[in-house]
PDB file of C-alpha atoms in Angstrom:
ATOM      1  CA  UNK A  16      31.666  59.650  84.930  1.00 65.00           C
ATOM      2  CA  UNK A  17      32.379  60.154  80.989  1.00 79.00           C
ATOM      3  CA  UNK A  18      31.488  62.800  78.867  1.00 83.00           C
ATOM      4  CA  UNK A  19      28.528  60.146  77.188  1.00 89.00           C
ATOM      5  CA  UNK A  20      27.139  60.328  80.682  1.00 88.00           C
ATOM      6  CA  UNK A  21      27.287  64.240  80.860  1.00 89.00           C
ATOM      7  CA  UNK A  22      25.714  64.326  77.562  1.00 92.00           C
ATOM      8  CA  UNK A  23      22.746  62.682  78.650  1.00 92.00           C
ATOM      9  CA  UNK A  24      21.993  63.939  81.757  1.00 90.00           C
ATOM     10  CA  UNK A  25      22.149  67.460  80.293  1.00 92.00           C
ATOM     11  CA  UNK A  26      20.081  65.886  77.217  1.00 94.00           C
ATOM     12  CA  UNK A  27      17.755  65.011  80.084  1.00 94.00           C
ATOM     13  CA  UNK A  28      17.836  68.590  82.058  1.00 94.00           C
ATOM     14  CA  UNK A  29      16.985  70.053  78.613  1.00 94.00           C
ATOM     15  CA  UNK A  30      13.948  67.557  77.891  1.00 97.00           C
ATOM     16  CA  UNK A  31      12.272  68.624  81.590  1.00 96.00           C
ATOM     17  CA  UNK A  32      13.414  72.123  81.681  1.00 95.00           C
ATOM     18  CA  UNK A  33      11.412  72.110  78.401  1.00 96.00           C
ATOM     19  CA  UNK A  34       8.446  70.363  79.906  1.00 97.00           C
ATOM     20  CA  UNK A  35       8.071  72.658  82.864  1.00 96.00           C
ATOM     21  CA  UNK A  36       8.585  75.458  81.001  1.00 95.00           C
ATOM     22  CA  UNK A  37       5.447  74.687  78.861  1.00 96.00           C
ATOM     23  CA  UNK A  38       3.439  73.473  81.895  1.00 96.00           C
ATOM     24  CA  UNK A  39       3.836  76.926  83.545  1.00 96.00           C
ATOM     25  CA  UNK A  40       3.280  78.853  80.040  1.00 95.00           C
ATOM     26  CA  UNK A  41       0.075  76.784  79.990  1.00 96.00           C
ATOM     27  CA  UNK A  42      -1.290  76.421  83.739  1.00 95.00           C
ATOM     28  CA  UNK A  43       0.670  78.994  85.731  1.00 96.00           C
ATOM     29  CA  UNK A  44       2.887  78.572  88.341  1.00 95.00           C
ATOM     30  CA  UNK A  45       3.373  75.158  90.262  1.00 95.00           C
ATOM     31  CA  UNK A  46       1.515  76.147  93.942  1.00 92.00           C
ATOM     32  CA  UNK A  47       4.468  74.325  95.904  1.00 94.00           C
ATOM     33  CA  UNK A  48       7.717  75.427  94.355  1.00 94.00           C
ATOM     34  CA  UNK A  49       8.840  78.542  95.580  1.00 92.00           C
ATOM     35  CA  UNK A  50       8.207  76.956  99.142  1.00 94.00           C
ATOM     36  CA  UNK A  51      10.498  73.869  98.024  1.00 94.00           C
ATOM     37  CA  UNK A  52      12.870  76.242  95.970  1.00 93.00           C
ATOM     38  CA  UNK A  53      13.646  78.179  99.854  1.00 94.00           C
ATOM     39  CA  UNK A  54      14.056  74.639 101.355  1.00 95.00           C
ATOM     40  CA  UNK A  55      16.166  74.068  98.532  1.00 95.00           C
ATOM     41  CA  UNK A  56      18.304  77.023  98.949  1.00 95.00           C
ATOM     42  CA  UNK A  57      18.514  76.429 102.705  1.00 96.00           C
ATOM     43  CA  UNK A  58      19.738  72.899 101.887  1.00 96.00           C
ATOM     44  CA  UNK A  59      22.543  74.104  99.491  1.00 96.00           C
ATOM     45  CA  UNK A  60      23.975  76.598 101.310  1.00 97.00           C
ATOM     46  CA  UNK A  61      24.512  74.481 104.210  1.00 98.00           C
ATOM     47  CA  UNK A  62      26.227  71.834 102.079  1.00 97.00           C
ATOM     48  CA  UNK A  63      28.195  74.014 100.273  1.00 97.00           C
ATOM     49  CA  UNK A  64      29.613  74.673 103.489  1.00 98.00           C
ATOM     50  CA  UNK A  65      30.529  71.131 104.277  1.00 98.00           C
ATOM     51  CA  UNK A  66      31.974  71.074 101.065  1.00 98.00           C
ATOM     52  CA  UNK A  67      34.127  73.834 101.074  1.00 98.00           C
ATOM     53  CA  UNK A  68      35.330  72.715 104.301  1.00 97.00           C
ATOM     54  CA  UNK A  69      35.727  69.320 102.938  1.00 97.00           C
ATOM     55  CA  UNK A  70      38.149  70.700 100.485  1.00 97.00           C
ATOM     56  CA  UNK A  71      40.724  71.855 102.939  1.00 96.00           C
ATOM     57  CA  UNK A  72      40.845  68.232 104.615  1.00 96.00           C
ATOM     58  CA  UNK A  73      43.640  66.453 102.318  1.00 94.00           C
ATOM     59  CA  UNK A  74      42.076  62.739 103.298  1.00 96.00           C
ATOM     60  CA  UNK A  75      38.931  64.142 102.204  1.00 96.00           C
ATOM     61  CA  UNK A  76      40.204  65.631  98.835  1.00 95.00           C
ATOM     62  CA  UNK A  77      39.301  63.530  95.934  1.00 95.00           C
ATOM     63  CA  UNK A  78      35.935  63.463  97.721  1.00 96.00           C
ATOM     64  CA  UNK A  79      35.457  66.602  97.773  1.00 97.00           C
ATOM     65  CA  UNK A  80      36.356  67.063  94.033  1.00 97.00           C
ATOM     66  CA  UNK A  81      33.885  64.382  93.110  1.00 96.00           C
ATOM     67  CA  UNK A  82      31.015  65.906  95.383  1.00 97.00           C
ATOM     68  CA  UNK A  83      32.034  69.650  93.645  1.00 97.00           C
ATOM     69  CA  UNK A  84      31.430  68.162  90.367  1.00 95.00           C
ATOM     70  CA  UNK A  85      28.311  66.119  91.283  1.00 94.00           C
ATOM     71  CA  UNK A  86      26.837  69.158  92.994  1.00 95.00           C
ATOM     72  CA  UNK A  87      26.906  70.567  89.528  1.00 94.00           C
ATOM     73  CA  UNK A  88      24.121  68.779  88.066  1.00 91.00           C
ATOM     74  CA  UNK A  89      22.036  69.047  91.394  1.00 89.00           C
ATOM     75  CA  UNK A  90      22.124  72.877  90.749  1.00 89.00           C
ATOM     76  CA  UNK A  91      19.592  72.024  87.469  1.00 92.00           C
ATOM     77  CA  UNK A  92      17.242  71.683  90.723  1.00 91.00           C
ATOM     78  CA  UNK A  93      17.535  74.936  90.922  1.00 90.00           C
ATOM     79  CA  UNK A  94      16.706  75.983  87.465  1.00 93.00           C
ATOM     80  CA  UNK A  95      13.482  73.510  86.976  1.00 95.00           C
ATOM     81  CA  UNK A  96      11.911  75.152  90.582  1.00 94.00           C
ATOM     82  CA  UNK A  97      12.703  78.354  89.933  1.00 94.00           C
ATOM     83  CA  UNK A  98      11.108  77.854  86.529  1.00 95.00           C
ATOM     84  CA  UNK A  99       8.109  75.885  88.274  1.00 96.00           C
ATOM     85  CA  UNK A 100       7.480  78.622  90.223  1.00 95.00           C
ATOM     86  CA  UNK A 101       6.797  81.113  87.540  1.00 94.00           C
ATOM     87  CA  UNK A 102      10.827  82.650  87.608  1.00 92.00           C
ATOM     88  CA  UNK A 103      12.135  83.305  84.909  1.00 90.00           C
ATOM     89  CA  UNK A 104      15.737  82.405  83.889  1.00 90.00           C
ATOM     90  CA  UNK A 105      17.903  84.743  83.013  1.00 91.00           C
ATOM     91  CA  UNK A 106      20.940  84.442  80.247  1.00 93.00           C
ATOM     92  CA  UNK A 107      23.846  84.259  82.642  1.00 92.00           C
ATOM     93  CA  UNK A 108      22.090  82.144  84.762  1.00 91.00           C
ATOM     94  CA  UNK A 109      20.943  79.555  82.253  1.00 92.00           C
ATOM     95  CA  UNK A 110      24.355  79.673  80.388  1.00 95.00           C
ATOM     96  CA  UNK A 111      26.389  78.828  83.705  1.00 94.00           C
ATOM     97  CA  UNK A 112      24.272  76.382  85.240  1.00 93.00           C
ATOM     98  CA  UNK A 113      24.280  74.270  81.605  1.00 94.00           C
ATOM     99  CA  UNK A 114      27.761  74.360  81.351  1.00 96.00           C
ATOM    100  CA  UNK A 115      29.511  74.370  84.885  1.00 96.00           C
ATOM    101  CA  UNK A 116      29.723  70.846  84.739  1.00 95.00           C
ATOM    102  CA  UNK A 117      31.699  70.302  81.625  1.00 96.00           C
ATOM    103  CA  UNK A 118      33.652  73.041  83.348  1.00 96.00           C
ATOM    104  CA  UNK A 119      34.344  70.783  86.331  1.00 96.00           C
ATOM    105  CA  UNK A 120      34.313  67.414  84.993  1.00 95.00           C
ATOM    106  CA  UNK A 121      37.717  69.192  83.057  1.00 95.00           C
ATOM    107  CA  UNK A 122      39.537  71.092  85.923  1.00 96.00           C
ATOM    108  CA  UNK A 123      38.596  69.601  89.124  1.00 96.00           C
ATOM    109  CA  UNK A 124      38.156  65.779  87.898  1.00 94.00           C
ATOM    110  CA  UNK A 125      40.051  64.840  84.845  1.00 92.00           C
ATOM    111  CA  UNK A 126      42.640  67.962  85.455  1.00 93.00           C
ATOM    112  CA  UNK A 127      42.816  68.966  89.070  1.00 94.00           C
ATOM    113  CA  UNK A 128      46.108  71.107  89.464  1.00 91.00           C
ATOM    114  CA  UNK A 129      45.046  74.388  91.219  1.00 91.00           C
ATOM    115  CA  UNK A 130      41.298  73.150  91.499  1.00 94.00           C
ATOM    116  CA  UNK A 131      40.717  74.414  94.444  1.00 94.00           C
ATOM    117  CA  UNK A 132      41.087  78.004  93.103  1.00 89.00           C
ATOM    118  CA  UNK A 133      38.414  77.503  91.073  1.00 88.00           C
ATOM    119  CA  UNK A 134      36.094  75.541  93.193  1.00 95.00           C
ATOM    120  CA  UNK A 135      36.572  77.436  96.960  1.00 96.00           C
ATOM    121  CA  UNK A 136      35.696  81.077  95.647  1.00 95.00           C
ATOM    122  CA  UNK A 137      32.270  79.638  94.055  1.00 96.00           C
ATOM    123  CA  UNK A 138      31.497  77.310  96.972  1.00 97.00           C
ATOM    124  CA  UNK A 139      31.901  80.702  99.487  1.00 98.00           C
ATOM    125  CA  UNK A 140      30.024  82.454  96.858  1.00 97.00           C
ATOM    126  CA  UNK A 141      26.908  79.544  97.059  1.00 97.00           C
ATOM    127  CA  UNK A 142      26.796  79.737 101.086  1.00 98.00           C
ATOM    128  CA  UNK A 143      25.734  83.389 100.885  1.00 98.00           C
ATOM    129  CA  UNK A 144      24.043  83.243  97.686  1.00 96.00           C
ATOM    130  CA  UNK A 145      21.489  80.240  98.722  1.00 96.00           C
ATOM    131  CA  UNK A 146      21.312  81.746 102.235  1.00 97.00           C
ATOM    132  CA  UNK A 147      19.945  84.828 100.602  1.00 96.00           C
ATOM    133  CA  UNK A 148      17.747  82.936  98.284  1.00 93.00           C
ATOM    134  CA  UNK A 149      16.229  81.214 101.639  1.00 93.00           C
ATOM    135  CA  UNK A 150      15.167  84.683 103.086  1.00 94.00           C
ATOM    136  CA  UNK A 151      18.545  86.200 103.948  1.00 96.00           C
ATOM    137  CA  UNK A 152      18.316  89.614 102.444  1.00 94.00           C
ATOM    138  CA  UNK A 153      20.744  91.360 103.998  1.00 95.00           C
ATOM    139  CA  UNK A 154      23.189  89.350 102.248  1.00 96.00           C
ATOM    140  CA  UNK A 155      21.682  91.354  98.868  1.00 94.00           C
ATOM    141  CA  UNK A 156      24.625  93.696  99.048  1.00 93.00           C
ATOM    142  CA  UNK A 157      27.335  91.022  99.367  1.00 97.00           C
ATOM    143  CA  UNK A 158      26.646  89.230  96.516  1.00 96.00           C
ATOM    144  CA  UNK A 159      27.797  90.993  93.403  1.00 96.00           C
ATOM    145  CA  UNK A 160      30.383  91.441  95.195  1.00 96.00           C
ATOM    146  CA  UNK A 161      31.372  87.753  96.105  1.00 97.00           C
ATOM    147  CA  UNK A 162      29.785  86.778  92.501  1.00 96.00           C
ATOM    148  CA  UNK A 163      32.566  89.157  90.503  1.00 97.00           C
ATOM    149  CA  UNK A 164      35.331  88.436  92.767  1.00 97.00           C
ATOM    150  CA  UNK A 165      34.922  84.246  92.422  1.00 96.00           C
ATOM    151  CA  UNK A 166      34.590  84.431  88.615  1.00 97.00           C
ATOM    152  CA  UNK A 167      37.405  87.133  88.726  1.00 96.00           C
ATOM    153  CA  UNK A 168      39.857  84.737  90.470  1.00 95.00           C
ATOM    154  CA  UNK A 169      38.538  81.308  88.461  1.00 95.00           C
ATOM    155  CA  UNK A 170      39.596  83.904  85.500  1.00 96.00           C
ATOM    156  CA  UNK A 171      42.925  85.330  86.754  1.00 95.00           C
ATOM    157  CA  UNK A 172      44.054  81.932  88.086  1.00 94.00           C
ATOM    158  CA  UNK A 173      43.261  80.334  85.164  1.00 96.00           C
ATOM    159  CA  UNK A 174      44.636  82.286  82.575  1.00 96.00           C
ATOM    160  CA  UNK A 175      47.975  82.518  85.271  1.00 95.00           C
ATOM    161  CA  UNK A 176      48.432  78.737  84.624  1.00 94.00           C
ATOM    162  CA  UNK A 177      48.169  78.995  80.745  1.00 96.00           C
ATOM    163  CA  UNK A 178      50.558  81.681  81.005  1.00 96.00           C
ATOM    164  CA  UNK A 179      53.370  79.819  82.920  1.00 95.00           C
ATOM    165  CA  UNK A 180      52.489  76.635  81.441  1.00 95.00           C
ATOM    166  CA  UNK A 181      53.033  78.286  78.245  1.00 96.00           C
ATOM    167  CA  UNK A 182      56.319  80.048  78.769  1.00 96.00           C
ATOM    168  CA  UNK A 183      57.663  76.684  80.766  1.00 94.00           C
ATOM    169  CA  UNK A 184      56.856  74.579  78.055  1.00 94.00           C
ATOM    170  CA  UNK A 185      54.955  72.326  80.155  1.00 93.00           C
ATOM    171  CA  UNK A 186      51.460  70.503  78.646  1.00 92.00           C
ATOM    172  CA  UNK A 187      48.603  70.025  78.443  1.00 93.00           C
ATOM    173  CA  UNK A 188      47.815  73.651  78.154  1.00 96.00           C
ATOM    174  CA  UNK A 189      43.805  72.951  76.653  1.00 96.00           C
ATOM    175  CA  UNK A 190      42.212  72.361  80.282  1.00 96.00           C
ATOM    176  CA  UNK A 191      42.977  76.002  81.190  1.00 96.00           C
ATOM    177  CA  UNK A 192      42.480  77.482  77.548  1.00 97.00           C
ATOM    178  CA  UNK A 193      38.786  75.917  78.054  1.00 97.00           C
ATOM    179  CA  UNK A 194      38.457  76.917  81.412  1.00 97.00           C
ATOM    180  CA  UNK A 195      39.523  80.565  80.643  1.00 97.00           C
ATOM    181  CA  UNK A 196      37.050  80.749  77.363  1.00 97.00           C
ATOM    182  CA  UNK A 197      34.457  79.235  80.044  1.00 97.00           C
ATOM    183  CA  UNK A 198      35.095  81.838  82.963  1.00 97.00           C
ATOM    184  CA  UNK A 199      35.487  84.799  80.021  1.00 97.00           C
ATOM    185  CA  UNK A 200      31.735  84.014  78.991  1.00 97.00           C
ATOM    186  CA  UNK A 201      30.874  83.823  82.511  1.00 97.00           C
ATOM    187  CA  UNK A 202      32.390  87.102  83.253  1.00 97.00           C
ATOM    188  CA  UNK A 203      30.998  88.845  80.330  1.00 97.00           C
ATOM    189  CA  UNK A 204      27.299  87.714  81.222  1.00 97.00           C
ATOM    190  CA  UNK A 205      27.422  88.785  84.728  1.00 96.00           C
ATOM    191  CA  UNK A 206      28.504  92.193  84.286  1.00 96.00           C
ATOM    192  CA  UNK A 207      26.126  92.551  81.731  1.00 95.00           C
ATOM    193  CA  UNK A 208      23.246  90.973  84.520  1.00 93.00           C
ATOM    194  CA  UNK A 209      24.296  93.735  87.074  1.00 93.00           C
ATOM    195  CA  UNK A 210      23.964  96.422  84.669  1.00 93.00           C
ATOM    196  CA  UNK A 211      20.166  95.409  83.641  1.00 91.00           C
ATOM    197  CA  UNK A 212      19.597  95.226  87.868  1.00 84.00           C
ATOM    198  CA  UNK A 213      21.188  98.572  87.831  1.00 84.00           C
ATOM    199  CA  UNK A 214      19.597  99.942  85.009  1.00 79.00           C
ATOM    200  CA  UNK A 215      15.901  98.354  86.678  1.00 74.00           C
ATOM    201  CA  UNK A 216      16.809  99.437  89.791  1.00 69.00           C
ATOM    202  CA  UNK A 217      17.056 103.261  88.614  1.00 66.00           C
ATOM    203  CA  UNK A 218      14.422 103.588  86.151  1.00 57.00           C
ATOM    204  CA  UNK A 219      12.136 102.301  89.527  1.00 55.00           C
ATOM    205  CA  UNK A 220      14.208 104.873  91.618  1.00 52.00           C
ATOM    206  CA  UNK A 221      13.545 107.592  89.012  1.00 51.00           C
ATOM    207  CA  UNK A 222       9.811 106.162  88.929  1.00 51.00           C
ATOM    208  CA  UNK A 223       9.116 107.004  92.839  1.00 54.00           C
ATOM    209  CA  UNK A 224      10.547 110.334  92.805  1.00 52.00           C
ATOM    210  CA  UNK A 225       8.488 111.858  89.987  1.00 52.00           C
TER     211      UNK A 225
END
């Protein structure tokens, strides 16, 4: 897959994200979606378990880095029914899921030294987090947990291999220095999504007990 390719289909994404987006502005939610959305999740987390055990099977390696990276644009599924069913999408969310591919098609297909660093943190991190989108709540708790410590690592590791890459002399240094700016942004919008929850969540609190 080329970046022409990538191009398009996010073109594409755009163009129907767009579309639905209107359609719900106009006619309200779509009956059927959050029903399909929790099949959805259900789906994903399962197969982001075969994946991530996928990764750890060295025949199965280059097919699991090509599955990682095509699972990428399946997660705009996610977007358009949470959309469709009257969600709505929040910065971080909207930033990551538009730009995780570009993020993958660099360090896990075209680059893949240390990819699994990257990629086995936010697979782990998508088995809880689409169980809990299927009606696992008690997983609530877990998540910003498992959500800082993945980007925390894709960060650390990251900017570890610029680091040594840089003092060793060795190239080509630009796959991490995107990958860092990438996980940086990342980083920056999720802490500031858990402090609107938190902020929510005590103005609600504060709410009850007056």
């Amino acid at each position: 897959m080329n970046l022409f390719y990538m191009f398009l289909q996010t073109a594409a994404f755009v163009l129907v994200w767009t579309l639905v987006h209107r359609h719900v502005a106009s006619h309200g939610p779509v009956a059927v979606a959050r029903k399909a959305v929790m099949l959805n999740s259900w789906f994903y987390s399962l197969a982001s378990a075969v994946l991530l055990g996928l990764m750890f099977v060295p025949q199965y390696e280059h097919a699991a880095r090509r599955i990682y990276h095509l699972s990428k644009f399946y997660e705009y599924v996610d977007v358009l029914g949470v959309r469709a069913g009257g969600g709505e999408i929040e910065l971080h969310f909207a930033v990551h899921h538009l730009t995780t591919p570009y993020l993958t098609y660099v360090r896990v297909l075209y680059y893949s030294q240390g990819w699994k660093a990257v990629a086995a943190p936010n697979a782990f991190h998508h088995v809880l987090m689409y169980a809990y989108f299927g009606g696992v709540g008690a997983l609530r708790s877990v998540l910003p947990v498992t959500g800082t410590i993945q980007l925390l690592l894709g960060l650390g590791g990251e900017a570890w291999l610029l680091w040594k890459k840089t003092v060793d002399g060795e190239q080509p240094l630009w796959p991490h220095e995107f990958a860092v700016s990438l996980f940086g942004v990342y980083f920056v919008l999720w802490l500031r999504e858990l402090r609107q929850k938190a902020s929510i969540k005590g103005k609600v609190a504060k709410f009850k007990s007056a």
